[in-house]
PDB file of N, CA and C in Angstrom:
ATOM      1  N   MET J   1      13.288  -3.307  13.034  1.00  0.00           N
ATOM      2  CA  MET J   1      12.948  -4.252  11.977  1.00  0.00           C
ATOM      3  C   MET J   1      13.615  -3.794  10.669  1.00  0.00           C
ATOM      4  N   PRO J   2      13.850  -4.728   9.741  1.00  0.00           N
ATOM      5  CA  PRO J   2      14.499  -4.395   8.471  1.00  0.00           C
ATOM      6  C   PRO J   2      13.560  -3.642   7.528  1.00  0.00           C
ATOM      7  N   LEU J   3      14.164  -3.085   6.493  1.00  0.00           N
ATOM      8  CA  LEU J   3      13.391  -2.427   5.447  1.00  0.00           C
ATOM      9  C   LEU J   3      12.754  -3.479   4.548  1.00  0.00           C
ATOM     10  N   LEU J   4      11.782  -3.074   3.748  1.00  0.00           N
ATOM     11  CA  LEU J   4      11.123  -3.974   2.804  1.00  0.00           C
ATOM     12  C   LEU J   4      12.069  -4.265   1.648  1.00  0.00           C
ATOM     13  N   ARG J   5      12.360  -5.524   1.404  1.00  0.00           N
ATOM     14  CA  ARG J   5      13.272  -5.870   0.313  1.00  0.00           C
ATOM     15  C   ARG J   5      12.603  -5.609  -1.040  1.00  0.00           C
ATOM     16  N   ASN J   6      13.404  -5.231  -2.015  1.00  0.00           N
ATOM     17  CA  ASN J   6      12.951  -4.929  -3.383  1.00  0.00           C
ATOM     18  C   ASN J   6      11.867  -3.850  -3.408  1.00  0.00           C
ATOM     19  N   CYS J   7      11.943  -2.916  -2.478  1.00  0.00           N
ATOM     20  CA  CYS J   7      10.890  -1.903  -2.332  1.00  0.00           C
ATOM     21  C   CYS J   7      10.707  -1.054  -3.595  1.00  0.00           C
ATOM     22  N   SER J   8      11.781  -0.749  -4.283  1.00  0.00           N
ATOM     23  CA  SER J   8      11.655   0.123  -5.461  1.00  0.00           C
ATOM     24  C   SER J   8      10.910  -0.564  -6.607  1.00  0.00           C
ATOM     25  N   HIS J   9      10.756  -1.878  -6.518  1.00  0.00           N
ATOM     26  CA  HIS J   9      10.031  -2.633  -7.547  1.00  0.00           C
ATOM     27  C   HIS J   9       8.632  -3.043  -7.079  1.00  0.00           C
ATOM     28  N   ALA J  10       8.200  -2.507  -5.932  1.00  0.00           N
ATOM     29  CA  ALA J  10       6.902  -2.887  -5.362  1.00  0.00           C
ATOM     30  C   ALA J  10       5.777  -2.697  -6.379  1.00  0.00           C
ATOM     31  N   LEU J  11       4.870  -3.660  -6.390  1.00  0.00           N
ATOM     32  CA  LEU J  11       3.730  -3.614  -7.308  1.00  0.00           C
ATOM     33  C   LEU J  11       2.549  -2.942  -6.626  1.00  0.00           C
ATOM     34  N   VAL J  12       2.200  -1.762  -7.150  1.00  0.00           N
ATOM     35  CA  VAL J  12       1.052  -1.009  -6.654  1.00  0.00           C
ATOM     36  C   VAL J  12       0.172  -0.754  -7.867  1.00  0.00           C
ATOM     37  N   SER J  13      -0.852  -1.536  -8.013  1.00  0.00           N
ATOM     38  CA  SER J  13      -1.727  -1.481  -9.185  1.00  0.00           C
ATOM     39  C   SER J  13      -2.568  -0.205  -9.196  1.00  0.00           C
ATOM     40  N   LEU J  14      -2.527   0.526 -10.308  1.00  0.00           N
ATOM     41  CA  LEU J  14      -3.379   1.710 -10.458  1.00  0.00           C
ATOM     42  C   LEU J  14      -4.843   1.313 -10.396  1.00  0.00           C
ATOM     43  N   SER J  15      -5.161   0.147 -10.909  1.00  0.00           N
ATOM     44  CA  SER J  15      -6.533  -0.339 -10.851  1.00  0.00           C
ATOM     45  C   SER J  15      -6.991  -0.473  -9.399  1.00  0.00           C
ATOM     46  N   LYS J  16      -6.136  -1.023  -8.539  1.00  0.00           N
ATOM     47  CA  LYS J  16      -6.486  -1.170  -7.121  1.00  0.00           C
ATOM     48  C   LYS J  16      -6.663   0.203  -6.479  1.00  0.00           C
ATOM     49  N   ILE J  17      -5.799   1.138  -6.814  1.00  0.00           N
ATOM     50  CA  ILE J  17      -5.906   2.489  -6.256  1.00  0.00           C
ATOM     51  C   ILE J  17      -7.207   3.142  -6.700  1.00  0.00           C
ATOM     52  N   GLU J  18      -7.488   3.085  -7.987  1.00  0.00           N
ATOM     53  CA  GLU J  18      -8.648   3.793  -8.531  1.00  0.00           C
ATOM     54  C   GLU J  18      -9.979   3.131  -8.182  1.00  0.00           C
ATOM     55  N   LYS J  19      -9.998   1.808  -8.102  1.00  0.00           N
ATOM     56  CA  LYS J  19     -11.263   1.100  -7.847  1.00  0.00           C
ATOM     57  C   LYS J  19     -11.479   0.738  -6.383  1.00  0.00           C
ATOM     58  N   TYR J  20     -10.431   0.815  -5.578  1.00  0.00           N
ATOM     59  CA  TYR J  20     -10.549   0.398  -4.184  1.00  0.00           C
ATOM     60  C   TYR J  20     -10.228   1.550  -3.226  1.00  0.00           C
ATOM     61  N   LEU J  21      -9.059   2.164  -3.405  1.00  0.00           N
ATOM     62  CA  LEU J  21      -8.633   3.183  -2.455  1.00  0.00           C
ATOM     63  C   LEU J  21      -9.269   4.548  -2.687  1.00  0.00           C
ATOM     64  N   LEU J  22      -9.728   4.829  -3.908  1.00  0.00           N
ATOM     65  CA  LEU J  22     -10.246   6.169  -4.219  1.00  0.00           C
ATOM     66  C   LEU J  22     -11.698   6.185  -4.690  1.00  0.00           C
ATOM     67  N   LYS J  23     -12.421   5.104  -4.545  1.00  0.00           N
ATOM     68  CA  LYS J  23     -13.824   5.047  -4.975  1.00  0.00           C
ATOM     69  C   LYS J  23     -14.697   4.590  -3.822  1.00  0.00           C
ATOM     70  N   PRO J  24     -15.154   5.520  -2.981  1.00  0.00           N
ATOM     71  CA  PRO J  24     -15.937   5.098  -1.814  1.00  0.00           C
ATOM     72  C   PRO J  24     -17.216   4.354  -2.158  1.00  0.00           C
ATOM     73  N   GLU J  25     -17.835   4.667  -3.286  1.00  0.00           N
ATOM     74  CA  GLU J  25     -19.100   4.016  -3.625  1.00  0.00           C
ATOM     75  C   GLU J  25     -18.924   2.565  -4.068  1.00  0.00           C
ATOM     76  N   SER J  26     -17.716   2.179  -4.490  1.00  0.00           N
ATOM     77  CA  SER J  26     -17.518   0.798  -4.932  1.00  0.00           C
ATOM     78  C   SER J  26     -16.566   0.031  -4.021  1.00  0.00           C
ATOM     79  N   SER J  27     -16.092   0.665  -2.986  1.00  0.00           N
ATOM     80  CA  SER J  27     -15.130   0.046  -2.080  1.00  0.00           C
ATOM     81  C   SER J  27     -15.834  -0.711  -0.964  1.00  0.00           C
ATOM     82  N   ARG J  28     -15.191  -1.773  -0.501  1.00  0.00           N
ATOM     83  CA  ARG J  28     -15.695  -2.483   0.677  1.00  0.00           C
ATOM     84  C   ARG J  28     -15.366  -1.703   1.943  1.00  0.00           C
ATOM     85  N   ARG J  29     -14.463  -0.770   1.824  1.00  0.00           N
ATOM     86  CA  ARG J  29     -14.063   0.060   2.962  1.00  0.00           C
ATOM     87  C   ARG J  29     -14.166   1.536   2.573  1.00  0.00           C
ATOM     88  N   PRO J  30     -15.389   2.051   2.494  1.00  0.00           N
ATOM     89  CA  PRO J  30     -15.568   3.427   2.027  1.00  0.00           C
ATOM     90  C   PRO J  30     -14.905   4.475   2.911  1.00  0.00           C
ATOM     91  N   VAL J  31     -14.702   4.177   4.192  1.00  0.00           N
ATOM     92  CA  VAL J  31     -14.060   5.147   5.083  1.00  0.00           C
ATOM     93  C   VAL J  31     -12.623   5.408   4.637  1.00  0.00           C
ATOM     94  N   GLN J  32     -11.908   4.349   4.258  1.00  0.00           N
ATOM     95  CA  GLN J  32     -10.543   4.516   3.777  1.00  0.00           C
ATOM     96  C   GLN J  32     -10.523   5.427   2.554  1.00  0.00           C
ATOM     97  N   SER J  33     -11.415   5.194   1.627  1.00  0.00           N
ATOM     98  CA  SER J  33     -11.473   6.004   0.413  1.00  0.00           C
ATOM     99  C   SER J  33     -11.710   7.465   0.756  1.00  0.00           C
ATOM    100  N   LYS J  34     -12.635   7.721   1.646  1.00  0.00           N
ATOM    101  CA  LYS J  34     -12.953   9.100   2.022  1.00  0.00           C
ATOM    102  C   LYS J  34     -11.764   9.784   2.678  1.00  0.00           C
ATOM    103  N   ILE J  35     -10.985   9.037   3.445  1.00  0.00           N
ATOM    104  CA  ILE J  35      -9.806   9.619   4.092  1.00  0.00           C
ATOM    105  C   ILE J  35      -8.776  10.020   3.041  1.00  0.00           C
ATOM    106  N   PHE J  36      -8.489   9.142   2.088  1.00  0.00           N
ATOM    107  CA  PHE J  36      -7.523   9.494   1.042  1.00  0.00           C
ATOM    108  C   PHE J  36      -8.007  10.706   0.242  1.00  0.00           C
ATOM    109  N   ILE J  37      -9.285  10.769  -0.045  1.00  0.00           N
ATOM    110  CA  ILE J  37      -9.849  11.907  -0.774  1.00  0.00           C
ATOM    111  C   ILE J  37      -9.687  13.182   0.050  1.00  0.00           C
ATOM    112  N   LYS J  38      -9.884  13.085   1.366  1.00  0.00           N
ATOM    113  CA  LYS J  38      -9.713  14.227   2.265  1.00  0.00           C
ATOM    114  C   LYS J  38      -8.288  14.779   2.236  1.00  0.00           C
ATOM    115  N   PHE J  39      -7.312  13.917   2.011  1.00  0.00           N
ATOM    116  CA  PHE J  39      -5.913  14.329   1.955  1.00  0.00           C
ATOM    117  C   PHE J  39      -5.510  14.825   0.561  1.00  0.00           C
ATOM    118  N   GLY J  40      -6.489  14.933  -0.352  1.00  0.00           N
ATOM    119  CA  GLY J  40      -6.218  15.542  -1.653  1.00  0.00           C
ATOM    120  C   GLY J  40      -6.045  14.587  -2.814  1.00  0.00           C
ATOM    121  N   TYR J  41      -6.201  13.300  -2.574  1.00  0.00           N
ATOM    122  CA  TYR J  41      -6.078  12.342  -3.675  1.00  0.00           C
ATOM    123  C   TYR J  41      -7.401  12.203  -4.415  1.00  0.00           C
ATOM    124  N   SER J  42      -7.308  11.864  -5.689  1.00  0.00           N
ATOM    125  CA  SER J  42      -8.483  11.585  -6.512  1.00  0.00           C
ATOM    126  C   SER J  42      -8.052  10.631  -7.612  1.00  0.00           C
ATOM    127  N   VAL J  43      -9.005  10.156  -8.380  1.00  0.00           N
ATOM    128  CA  VAL J  43      -8.678   9.273  -9.499  1.00  0.00           C
ATOM    129  C   VAL J  43      -7.770  10.013 -10.487  1.00  0.00           C
ATOM    130  N   ARG J  44      -7.952  11.331 -10.590  1.00  0.00           N
ATOM    131  CA  ARG J  44      -7.135  12.130 -11.528  1.00  0.00           C
ATOM    132  C   ARG J  44      -5.657  12.175 -11.141  1.00  0.00           C
ATOM    133  N   ASN J  45      -5.345  12.057  -9.861  1.00  0.00           N
ATOM    134  CA  ASN J  45      -3.933  12.057  -9.450  1.00  0.00           C
ATOM    135  C   ASN J  45      -3.536  10.737  -8.780  1.00  0.00           C
ATOM    136  N   SER J  46      -4.133   9.656  -9.249  1.00  0.00           N
ATOM    137  CA  SER J  46      -3.869   8.335  -8.665  1.00  0.00           C
ATOM    138  C   SER J  46      -2.406   7.916  -8.791  1.00  0.00           C
ATOM    139  N   ILE J  47      -1.719   8.402  -9.814  1.00  0.00           N
ATOM    140  CA  ILE J  47      -0.293   8.070  -9.963  1.00  0.00           C
ATOM    141  C   ILE J  47       0.502   8.664  -8.803  1.00  0.00           C
ATOM    142  N   SER J  48       0.058   9.806  -8.288  1.00  0.00           N
ATOM    143  CA  SER J  48       0.732  10.402  -7.119  1.00  0.00           C
ATOM    144  C   SER J  48       0.601   9.496  -5.898  1.00  0.00           C
ATOM    145  N   LEU J  49      -0.565   8.895  -5.711  1.00  0.00           N
ATOM    146  CA  LEU J  49      -0.748   7.970  -4.594  1.00  0.00           C
ATOM    147  C   LEU J  49       0.087   6.714  -4.805  1.00  0.00           C
ATOM    148  N   GLN J  50       0.139   6.226  -6.033  1.00  0.00           N
ATOM    149  CA  GLN J  50       0.974   5.063  -6.341  1.00  0.00           C
ATOM    150  C   GLN J  50       2.437   5.347  -5.971  1.00  0.00           C
ATOM    151  N   THR J  51       2.935   6.502  -6.378  1.00  0.00           N
ATOM    152  CA  THR J  51       4.321   6.896  -6.089  1.00  0.00           C
ATOM    153  C   THR J  51       4.545   7.032  -4.585  1.00  0.00           C
ATOM    154  N   ALA J  52       3.578   7.634  -3.890  1.00  0.00           N
ATOM    155  CA  ALA J  52       3.699   7.825  -2.441  1.00  0.00           C
ATOM    156  C   ALA J  52       3.739   6.486  -1.706  1.00  0.00           C
ATOM    157  N   LEU J  53       2.944   5.515  -2.161  1.00  0.00           N
ATOM    158  CA  LEU J  53       2.923   4.205  -1.498  1.00  0.00           C
ATOM    159  C   LEU J  53       4.228   3.445  -1.734  1.00  0.00           C
ATOM    160  N   ILE J  54       4.794   3.588  -2.923  1.00  0.00           N
ATOM    161  CA  ILE J  54       6.091   2.953  -3.183  1.00  0.00           C
ATOM    162  C   ILE J  54       7.171   3.609  -2.325  1.00  0.00           C
ATOM    163  N   LYS J  55       7.062   4.914  -2.126  1.00  0.00           N
ATOM    164  CA  LYS J  55       8.017   5.608  -1.260  1.00  0.00           C
ATOM    165  C   LYS J  55       7.899   5.112   0.181  1.00  0.00           C
ATOM    166  N   VAL J  56       6.673   4.879   0.651  1.00  0.00           N
ATOM    167  CA  VAL J  56       6.496   4.316   1.994  1.00  0.00           C
ATOM    168  C   VAL J  56       7.137   2.933   2.053  1.00  0.00           C
ATOM    169  N   ALA J  57       7.015   2.158   0.973  1.00  0.00           N
ATOM    170  CA  ALA J  57       7.635   0.828   0.936  1.00  0.00           C
ATOM    171  C   ALA J  57       9.143   0.912   1.150  1.00  0.00           C
ATOM    172  N   CYS J  58       9.753   1.975   0.638  1.00  0.00           N
ATOM    173  CA  CYS J  58      11.210   2.118   0.736  1.00  0.00           C
ATOM    174  C   CYS J  58      11.674   2.864   1.983  1.00  0.00           C
ATOM    175  N   GLU J  59      10.800   3.675   2.564  1.00  0.00           N
ATOM    176  CA  GLU J  59      11.220   4.500   3.701  1.00  0.00           C
ATOM    177  C   GLU J  59      10.514   4.169   5.013  1.00  0.00           C
ATOM    178  N   GLY J  60       9.417   3.420   4.930  1.00  0.00           N
ATOM    179  CA  GLY J  60       8.670   3.081   6.136  1.00  0.00           C
ATOM    180  C   GLY J  60       9.363   1.999   6.947  1.00  0.00           C
ATOM    181  N   LYS J  61       8.744   1.635   8.050  1.00  0.00           N
ATOM    182  CA  LYS J  61       9.314   0.615   8.930  1.00  0.00           C
ATOM    183  C   LYS J  61       8.471  -0.648   8.888  1.00  0.00           C
ATOM    184  N   VAL J  62       9.140  -1.767   8.772  1.00  0.00           N
ATOM    185  CA  VAL J  62       8.463  -3.065   8.853  1.00  0.00           C
ATOM    186  C   VAL J  62       8.130  -3.308  10.319  1.00  0.00           C
ATOM    187  N   VAL J  63       6.857  -3.555  10.599  1.00  0.00           N
ATOM    188  CA  VAL J  63       6.444  -3.802  11.980  1.00  0.00           C
ATOM    189  C   VAL J  63       6.039  -5.251  12.229  1.00  0.00           C
ATOM    190  N   LYS J  64       5.813  -5.989  11.150  1.00  0.00           N
ATOM    191  CA  LYS J  64       5.408  -7.389  11.326  1.00  0.00           C
ATOM    192  C   LYS J  64       5.672  -8.171  10.039  1.00  0.00           C
ATOM    193  N   GLN J  65       6.124  -9.415  10.200  1.00  0.00           N
ATOM    194  CA  GLN J  65       6.274 -10.337   9.076  1.00  0.00           C
ATOM    195  C   GLN J  65       5.617 -11.650   9.467  1.00  0.00           C
ATOM    196  N   GLU J  66       4.815 -12.183   8.539  1.00  0.00           N
ATOM    197  CA  GLU J  66       4.129 -13.448   8.806  1.00  0.00           C
ATOM    198  C   GLU J  66       4.323 -14.375   7.615  1.00  0.00           C
ATOM    199  N   TYR J  67       4.890 -15.526   7.867  1.00  0.00           N
ATOM    200  CA  TYR J  67       5.008 -16.536   6.819  1.00  0.00           C
ATOM    201  C   TYR J  67       3.683 -17.262   6.739  1.00  0.00           C
ATOM    202  N   ARG J  68       3.103 -17.330   5.549  1.00  0.00           N
ATOM    203  CA  ARG J  68       1.792 -17.955   5.367  1.00  0.00           C
ATOM    204  C   ARG J  68       1.873 -19.067   4.311  1.00  0.00           C
ATOM    205  N   PRO J  69       2.350 -20.252   4.719  1.00  0.00           N
ATOM    206  CA  PRO J  69       2.439 -21.352   3.761  1.00  0.00           C
ATOM    207  C   PRO J  69       1.054 -21.785   3.303  1.00  0.00           C
ATOM    208  N   PRO J  70       0.867 -22.231   2.124  1.00  0.00           N
ATOM    209  CA  PRO J  70       1.851 -22.361   1.044  1.00  0.00           C
ATOM    210  C   PRO J  70       1.902 -21.134   0.128  1.00  0.00           C
ATOM    211  N   PHE J  71       1.428 -19.986   0.591  1.00  0.00           N
ATOM    212  CA  PHE J  71       1.276 -18.836  -0.285  1.00  0.00           C
ATOM    213  C   PHE J  71       2.484 -17.909  -0.330  1.00  0.00           C
ATOM    214  N   GLY J  72       3.048 -17.563   0.807  1.00  0.00           N
ATOM    215  CA  GLY J  72       4.172 -16.646   0.833  1.00  0.00           C
ATOM    216  C   GLY J  72       4.283 -15.929   2.165  1.00  0.00           C
ATOM    217  N   THR J  73       4.754 -14.688   2.114  1.00  0.00           N
ATOM    218  CA  THR J  73       4.994 -13.906   3.325  1.00  0.00           C
ATOM    219  C   THR J  73       4.257 -12.578   3.257  1.00  0.00           C
ATOM    220  N   ARG J  74       3.553 -12.260   4.323  1.00  0.00           N
ATOM    221  CA  ARG J  74       2.876 -10.961   4.439  1.00  0.00           C
ATOM    222  C   ARG J  74       3.746 -10.073   5.319  1.00  0.00           C
ATOM    223  N   VAL J  75       3.933  -8.841   4.874  1.00  0.00           N
ATOM    224  CA  VAL J  75       4.726  -7.869   5.613  1.00  0.00           C
ATOM    225  C   VAL J  75       3.857  -6.652   5.879  1.00  0.00           C
ATOM    226  N   THR J  76       3.822  -6.201   7.114  1.00  0.00           N
ATOM    227  CA  THR J  76       3.068  -5.007   7.483  1.00  0.00           C
ATOM    228  C   THR J  76       4.065  -3.898   7.805  1.00  0.00           C
ATOM    229  N   MET J  77       3.799  -2.716   7.250  1.00  0.00           N
ATOM    230  CA  MET J  77       4.681  -1.563   7.435  1.00  0.00           C
ATOM    231  C   MET J  77       3.884  -0.371   7.925  1.00  0.00           C
ATOM    232  N   ILE J  78       4.582   0.583   8.510  1.00  0.00           N
ATOM    233  CA  ILE J  78       3.989   1.860   8.865  1.00  0.00           C
ATOM    234  C   ILE J  78       4.912   2.958   8.336  1.00  0.00           C
ATOM    235  N   GLY J  79       4.308   4.033   7.864  1.00  0.00           N
ATOM    236  CA  GLY J  79       5.108   5.142   7.359  1.00  0.00           C
ATOM    237  C   GLY J  79       4.241   6.331   7.009  1.00  0.00           C
ATOM    238  N   LYS J  80       4.887   7.422   6.654  1.00  0.00           N
ATOM    239  CA  LYS J  80       4.158   8.630   6.256  1.00  0.00           C
ATOM    240  C   LYS J  80       3.954   8.615   4.754  1.00  0.00           C
ATOM    241  N   CYS J  81       2.730   8.859   4.361  1.00  0.00           N
ATOM    242  CA  CYS J  81       2.346   8.869   2.953  1.00  0.00           C
ATOM    243  C   CYS J  81       2.246  10.323   2.484  1.00  0.00           C
ATOM    244  N   GLU J  82       3.127  10.727   1.589  1.00  0.00           N
ATOM    245  CA  GLU J  82       3.083  12.097   1.077  1.00  0.00           C
ATOM    246  C   GLU J  82       1.735  12.332   0.408  1.00  0.00           C
ATOM    247  N   SER J  83       1.099  13.445   0.758  1.00  0.00           N
ATOM    248  CA  SER J  83      -0.224  13.734   0.218  1.00  0.00           C
ATOM    249  C   SER J  83      -0.237  15.097  -0.481  1.00  0.00           C
ATOM    250  N   PRO J  84      -1.157  15.275  -1.428  1.00  0.00           N
ATOM    251  CA  PRO J  84      -1.241  16.538  -2.153  1.00  0.00           C
ATOM    252  C   PRO J  84      -1.439  17.750  -1.244  1.00  0.00           C
ATOM    253  N   ASP J  85      -2.130  17.580  -0.116  1.00  0.00           N
ATOM    254  CA  ASP J  85      -2.365  18.719   0.778  1.00  0.00           C
ATOM    255  C   ASP J  85      -1.240  18.903   1.805  1.00  0.00           C
ATOM    256  N   LYS J  86      -0.191  18.099   1.688  1.00  0.00           N
ATOM    257  CA  LYS J  86       1.024  18.182   2.511  1.00  0.00           C
ATOM    258  C   LYS J  86       0.842  17.784   3.985  1.00  0.00           C
ATOM    259  N   ARG J  87      -0.309  17.194   4.344  1.00  0.00           N
ATOM    260  CA  ARG J  87      -0.484  16.735   5.726  1.00  0.00           C
ATOM    261  C   ARG J  87       0.209  15.392   5.964  1.00  0.00           C
ATOM    262  N   ASN J  88       0.458  14.634   4.913  1.00  0.00           N
ATOM    263  CA  ASN J  88       1.247  13.401   4.958  1.00  0.00           C
ATOM    264  C   ASN J  88       0.863  12.452   6.102  1.00  0.00           C
ATOM    265  N   PRO J  89      -0.307  11.812   5.977  1.00  0.00           N
ATOM    266  CA  PRO J  89      -0.790  10.944   7.064  1.00  0.00           C
ATOM    267  C   PRO J  89       0.054   9.679   7.228  1.00  0.00           C
ATOM    268  N   LYS J  90       0.055   9.171   8.453  1.00  0.00           N
ATOM    269  CA  LYS J  90       0.665   7.859   8.691  1.00  0.00           C
ATOM    270  C   LYS J  90      -0.265   6.811   8.118  1.00  0.00           C
ATOM    271  N   VAL J  91       0.320   5.787   7.506  1.00  0.00           N
ATOM    272  CA  VAL J  91      -0.464   4.694   6.950  1.00  0.00           C
ATOM    273  C   VAL J  91       0.125   3.360   7.396  1.00  0.00           C
ATOM    274  N   LEU J  92      -0.738   2.384   7.495  1.00  0.00           N
ATOM    275  CA  LEU J  92      -0.356   1.002   7.739  1.00  0.00           C
ATOM    276  C   LEU J  92      -0.562   0.289   6.412  1.00  0.00           C
ATOM    277  N   ILE J  93       0.471  -0.377   5.912  1.00  0.00           N
ATOM    278  CA  ILE J  93       0.404  -0.997   4.583  1.00  0.00           C
ATOM    279  C   ILE J  93       0.720  -2.479   4.693  1.00  0.00           C
ATOM    280  N   GLY J  94      -0.087  -3.280   4.011  1.00  0.00           N
ATOM    281  CA  GLY J  94       0.165  -4.713   3.911  1.00  0.00           C
ATOM    282  C   GLY J  94       0.737  -5.044   2.545  1.00  0.00           C
ATOM    283  N   TRP J  95       1.864  -5.716   2.537  1.00  0.00           N
ATOM    284  CA  TRP J  95       2.505  -6.185   1.305  1.00  0.00           C
ATOM    285  C   TRP J  95       2.544  -7.705   1.341  1.00  0.00           C
ATOM    286  N   PHE J  96       2.616  -8.315   0.169  1.00  0.00           N
ATOM    287  CA  PHE J  96       2.705  -9.768   0.118  1.00  0.00           C
ATOM    288  C   PHE J  96       3.796 -10.181  -0.858  1.00  0.00           C
ATOM    289  N   PHE J  97       4.621 -11.128  -0.421  1.00  0.00           N
ATOM    290  CA  PHE J  97       5.638 -11.748  -1.265  1.00  0.00           C
ATOM    291  C   PHE J  97       5.128 -13.136  -1.609  1.00  0.00           C
ATOM    292  N   ASP J  98       4.778 -13.354  -2.871  1.00  0.00           N
ATOM    293  CA  ASP J  98       4.268 -14.661  -3.294  1.00  0.00           C
ATOM    294  C   ASP J  98       5.380 -15.701  -3.272  1.00  0.00           C
ATOM    295  N   MET J  99       5.057 -16.884  -2.766  1.00  0.00           N
ATOM    296  CA  MET J  99       6.016 -17.973  -2.648  1.00  0.00           C
ATOM    297  C   MET J  99       6.662 -18.326  -3.994  1.00  0.00           C
ATOM    298  N   ASN J 100       5.880 -18.293  -5.067  1.00  0.00           N
ATOM    299  CA  ASN J 100       6.376 -18.726  -6.376  1.00  0.00           C
ATOM    300  C   ASN J 100       6.976 -17.603  -7.210  1.00  0.00           C
ATOM    301  N   ASP J 101       7.207 -16.447  -6.617  1.00  0.00           N
ATOM    302  CA  ASP J 101       7.782 -15.323  -7.345  1.00  0.00           C
ATOM    303  C   ASP J 101       9.299 -15.347  -7.182  1.00  0.00           C
ATOM    304  N   ASP J 102       9.998 -15.775  -8.227  1.00  0.00           N
ATOM    305  CA  ASP J 102      11.457 -15.868  -8.174  1.00  0.00           C
ATOM    306  C   ASP J 102      12.131 -14.507  -7.990  1.00  0.00           C
ATOM    307  N   GLN J 103      11.455 -13.435  -8.416  1.00  0.00           N
ATOM    308  CA  GLN J 103      12.044 -12.100  -8.308  1.00  0.00           C
ATOM    309  C   GLN J 103      11.831 -11.485  -6.926  1.00  0.00           C
ATOM    310  N   ASN J 104      10.962 -12.086  -6.118  1.00  0.00           N
ATOM    311  CA  ASN J 104      10.743 -11.652  -4.743  1.00  0.00           C
ATOM    312  C   ASN J 104      10.290 -10.190  -4.670  1.00  0.00           C
ATOM    313  N   ILE J 105       9.225  -9.873  -5.424  1.00  0.00           N
ATOM    314  CA  ILE J 105       8.700  -8.515  -5.524  1.00  0.00           C
ATOM    315  C   ILE J 105       7.494  -8.374  -4.587  1.00  0.00           C
ATOM    316  N   PRO J 106       7.466  -7.310  -3.750  1.00  0.00           N
ATOM    317  CA  PRO J 106       6.308  -7.105  -2.880  1.00  0.00           C
ATOM    318  C   PRO J 106       5.111  -6.591  -3.676  1.00  0.00           C
ATOM    319  N   ARG J 107       3.930  -7.103  -3.315  1.00  0.00           N
ATOM    320  CA  ARG J 107       2.678  -6.710  -3.972  1.00  0.00           C
ATOM    321  C   ARG J 107       1.767  -6.090  -2.923  1.00  0.00           C
ATOM    322  N   LEU J 108       1.202  -4.921  -3.228  1.00  0.00           N
ATOM    323  CA  LEU J 108       0.325  -4.235  -2.290  1.00  0.00           C
ATOM    324  C   LEU J 108      -0.940  -5.050  -2.043  1.00  0.00           C
ATOM    325  N   ILE J 109      -1.291  -5.206  -0.762  1.00  0.00           N
ATOM    326  CA  ILE J 109      -2.538  -5.875  -0.402  1.00  0.00           C
ATOM    327  C   ILE J 109      -3.559  -4.837   0.055  1.00  0.00           C
ATOM    328  N   THR J 110      -3.162  -4.025   1.035  1.00  0.00           N
ATOM    329  CA  THR J 110      -4.103  -3.034   1.556  1.00  0.00           C
ATOM    330  C   THR J 110      -3.356  -1.866   2.178  1.00  0.00           C
ATOM    331  N   VAL J 111      -4.079  -0.760   2.336  1.00  0.00           N
ATOM    332  CA  VAL J 111      -3.541   0.442   2.991  1.00  0.00           C
ATOM    333  C   VAL J 111      -4.605   0.955   3.953  1.00  0.00           C
ATOM    334  N   ILE J 112      -4.193   1.234   5.163  1.00  0.00           N
ATOM    335  CA  ILE J 112      -5.112   1.802   6.150  1.00  0.00           C
ATOM    336  C   ILE J 112      -4.550   3.145   6.599  1.00  0.00           C
ATOM    337  N   PRO J 113      -5.242   4.234   6.230  1.00  0.00           N
ATOM    338  CA  PRO J 113      -4.744   5.556   6.645  1.00  0.00           C
ATOM    339  C   PRO J 113      -5.055   5.814   8.113  1.00  0.00           C
TER     340      PRO J 113
END
């Protein structure tokens, strides 16, 4: 499968990382949060997770693409996420390309470690 287009410009919101991926008490998926914390991530180093996810966008493999009219295209990728403890877990990442985005920039939807 091809690489994720415009990967270096991927949108990975720090707010999503800090309020969803790294906060088990406020997350709908507390297990995911606990896993990222186990690999050494915290709200204090959330920029490291943001950088690691963008790197997965550029180096991971696209495993599925789904066109979802009238909204856009969802792309699922798998790759290794560099972690502070150097165990670098495999992650499954969902990206979305909005139909009305002329710049065609991928936006992070979810990450499953």
